mmCIF file of C-alpha atoms in Angstrom:
data_model
loop_
_atom_site.group_PDB
_atom_site.id
_atom_site.type_symbol
_atom_site.label_atom_id
_atom_site.label_comp_id
_atom_site.label_asym_id
_atom_site.label_seq_id
_atom_site.Cartn_x
_atom_site.Cartn_y
_atom_site.Cartn_z
ATOM 1 C CA MET A 1 117.277 111.535 69.866
ATOM 2 C CA TYR A 2 116.454 109.282 72.851
ATOM 3 C CA LYS A 3 116.979 112.176 75.282
ATOM 4 C CA SER A 4 114.654 114.413 73.257
ATOM 5 C CA ILE A 5 111.879 111.827 73.264
ATOM 6 C CA LEU A 6 112.349 111.185 76.981
ATOM 7 C CA PHE A 7 112.249 114.926 77.713
ATOM 8 C CA ILE A 8 109.018 115.355 75.724
ATOM 9 C CA LEU A 9 107.444 112.359 77.467
ATOM 10 C CA VAL A 10 108.362 113.693 80.922
ATOM 11 C CA LEU A 11 106.997 117.108 79.980
ATOM 12 C CA ILE A 12 103.682 115.620 78.806
ATOM 13 C CA LEU A 13 103.309 113.452 81.908
ATOM 14 C CA SER A 14 104.071 116.314 84.286
ATOM 15 C CA THR A 15 101.446 118.465 82.564
ATOM 16 C CA CYS A 16 98.852 115.685 82.750
ATOM 17 C CA SER A 17 99.415 114.969 86.426
ATOM 18 C CA ALA A 18 98.945 118.635 87.287
ATOM 19 C CA SER A 19 95.539 118.662 85.598
ATOM 20 C CA PHE A 20 94.314 115.679 87.655
ATOM 21 C CA LYS A 21 94.718 117.435 90.993
ATOM 22 C CA ARG A 22 91.722 116.556 93.169
ATOM 23 C CA SER A 23 89.586 119.107 94.960
ATOM 24 C CA ILE A 24 89.682 119.001 98.749
ATOM 25 C CA TYR A 25 86.594 120.270 100.553
ATOM 26 C CA ALA A 26 86.365 121.587 104.112
ATOM 27 C CA GLY A 27 83.320 121.488 106.344
ATOM 28 C CA ARG A 28 81.753 119.926 109.381
ATOM 29 C CA ALA A 29 80.721 116.337 109.948
ATOM 30 C CA THR A 30 77.663 115.399 111.972
ATOM 31 C CA TRP A 31 76.003 112.009 112.358
ATOM 32 C CA PHE A 32 72.519 110.611 111.722
ATOM 33 C CA ASP A 33 70.496 107.477 112.438
ATOM 34 C CA THR A 34 69.814 105.486 109.262
ATOM 35 C CA SER A 35 66.613 103.930 110.629
ATOM 36 C CA VAL A 36 64.601 106.898 109.291
ATOM 37 C CA GLY A 37 64.212 105.153 105.919
ATOM 38 C CA ILE A 38 65.699 104.747 102.488
ATOM 39 C CA GLY A 39 68.418 107.238 101.533
ATOM 40 C CA ALA A 40 68.151 109.738 98.681
ATOM 41 C CA CYS A 41 70.140 107.379 96.423
ATOM 42 C CA GLY A 42 67.363 104.775 96.791
ATOM 43 C CA GLN A 43 69.119 102.318 99.071
ATOM 44 C CA GLN A 44 68.609 101.429 102.733
ATOM 45 C CA SER A 45 71.769 101.489 104.826
ATOM 46 C CA SER A 46 72.580 100.577 108.412
ATOM 47 C CA ASN A 47 74.267 102.509 111.193
ATOM 48 C CA SER A 48 77.220 100.113 111.043
ATOM 49 C CA GLU A 49 78.009 100.836 107.374
ATOM 50 C CA HIS A 50 80.421 103.559 106.302
ATOM 51 C CA ILE A 51 77.828 105.768 104.609
ATOM 52 C CA VAL A 52 77.620 109.522 104.040
ATOM 53 C CA ALA A 53 74.802 111.974 103.347
ATOM 54 C CA LEU A 54 76.210 114.703 101.091
ATOM 55 C CA ASN A 55 75.058 118.318 101.445
ATOM 56 C CA SER A 56 72.385 119.349 98.921
ATOM 57 C CA ALA A 57 74.596 121.949 97.221
ATOM 58 C CA GLN A 58 77.096 119.256 96.192
ATOM 59 C CA TYR A 59 74.613 116.384 95.838
ATOM 60 C CA HIS A 60 73.691 117.505 92.289
ATOM 61 C CA SER A 61 70.443 115.524 91.971
ATOM 62 C CA GLY A 62 72.226 112.300 92.841
ATOM 63 C CA SER A 63 75.152 112.493 90.439
ATOM 64 C CA HIS A 64 77.485 111.524 93.307
ATOM 65 C CA CYS A 65 75.409 108.553 94.519
ATOM 66 C CA TYR A 66 77.619 105.564 95.328
ATOM 67 C CA SER A 67 80.810 107.632 95.007
ATOM 68 C CA LYS A 68 83.520 106.940 97.557
ATOM 69 C CA ILE A 69 85.064 109.767 99.533
ATOM 70 C CA LYS A 70 87.937 109.967 101.993
ATOM 71 C CA ILE A 71 87.206 111.971 105.156
ATOM 72 C CA HIS A 72 89.911 113.437 107.409
ATOM 73 C CA ASN A 73 89.304 114.853 110.907
ATOM 74 C CA LYS A 74 91.360 118.066 111.054
ATOM 75 C CA LYS A 75 91.748 117.862 114.858
ATOM 76 C CA THR A 76 92.596 114.183 115.414
ATOM 77 C CA GLY A 77 94.065 113.262 112.029
ATOM 78 C CA ALA A 78 91.801 110.193 111.811
ATOM 79 C CA THR A 79 90.591 109.190 108.337
ATOM 80 C CA ILE A 80 87.873 106.947 106.913
ATOM 81 C CA VAL A 81 86.629 105.991 103.453
ATOM 82 C CA ALA A 82 82.837 106.048 103.029
ATOM 83 C CA ARG A 83 80.240 105.855 100.255
ATOM 84 C CA ILE A 84 77.619 108.520 99.442
ATOM 85 C CA LEU A 85 74.111 107.044 99.704
ATOM 86 C CA ASP A 86 72.060 109.979 100.970
ATOM 87 C CA GLU A 87 71.523 113.730 100.836
ATOM 88 C CA CYS A 88 71.702 116.146 103.776
ATOM 89 C CA PRO A 89 69.358 119.091 103.064
ATOM 90 C CA THR A 90 70.287 120.870 106.323
ATOM 91 C CA CYS A 91 74.046 120.681 105.696
ATOM 92 C CA ASP A 92 76.035 123.607 104.301
ATOM 93 C CA TRP A 93 78.472 123.386 101.361
ATOM 94 C CA GLY A 94 81.331 121.042 102.336
ATOM 95 C CA ASP A 95 79.418 119.479 105.244
ATOM 96 C CA LEU A 96 78.684 115.760 105.540
ATOM 97 C CA ASP A 97 76.260 113.762 107.673
ATOM 98 C CA LEU A 98 77.752 110.381 108.624
ATOM 99 C CA THR A 99 76.377 107.115 109.950
ATOM 100 C CA PRO A 100 77.306 106.517 113.609
ATOM 101 C CA ASP A 101 80.057 103.989 112.806
ATOM 102 C CA THR A 102 81.558 106.307 110.197
ATOM 103 C CA PHE A 103 81.546 109.213 112.649
ATOM 104 C CA LYS A 104 83.038 107.031 115.426
ATOM 105 C CA ALA A 105 85.958 106.187 113.140
ATOM 106 C CA ILE A 106 87.049 109.843 113.116
ATOM 107 C CA ALA A 107 85.545 111.366 116.297
ATOM 108 C CA ASN A 108 83.591 110.709 119.483
ATOM 109 C CA LEU A 109 79.811 110.478 118.982
ATOM 110 C CA ASP A 110 79.299 112.650 122.063
ATOM 111 C CA ASP A 111 81.140 115.490 120.310
ATOM 112 C CA GLY A 112 78.387 115.548 117.683
ATOM 113 C CA ILE A 113 80.387 117.721 115.266
ATOM 114 C CA ALA A 114 83.878 117.365 113.789
ATOM 115 C CA GLU A 115 85.831 119.752 111.569
ATOM 116 C CA ILE A 116 86.777 117.799 108.441
ATOM 117 C CA ARG A 117 88.438 117.839 105.063
ATOM 118 C CA TRP A 118 87.360 115.378 102.403
ATOM 119 C CA TYR A 119 87.686 114.505 98.732
ATOM 120 C CA PHE A 120 86.165 112.230 96.100
ATOM 121 C CA MET A 121 88.211 109.111 95.403
#
């Protein structure tokens, strides 16, 4: 009896964990100066904060405001966690625009662009 219950429990848990698989997005990261004003989420941020502007296609009228994401540089392997506080209307699907300090954590500012993968946390 105990083995049957344990088997059923393991089966249920393995099914549940498969359904919680997170989506990983691929795109390009660029960087922007936050001194241009208040972000699309309604909050001012600074260049030294780990902040992201999400592309318009995934921004969904602000439904991802204040969400945390983990960003991974495909070339260097560097990663950073940042918060979405703005929208990037010139970015394509999967692309992110980062504050200078966020970009510096994964790439050299002089590069200007980094190939990335990222996901919502």
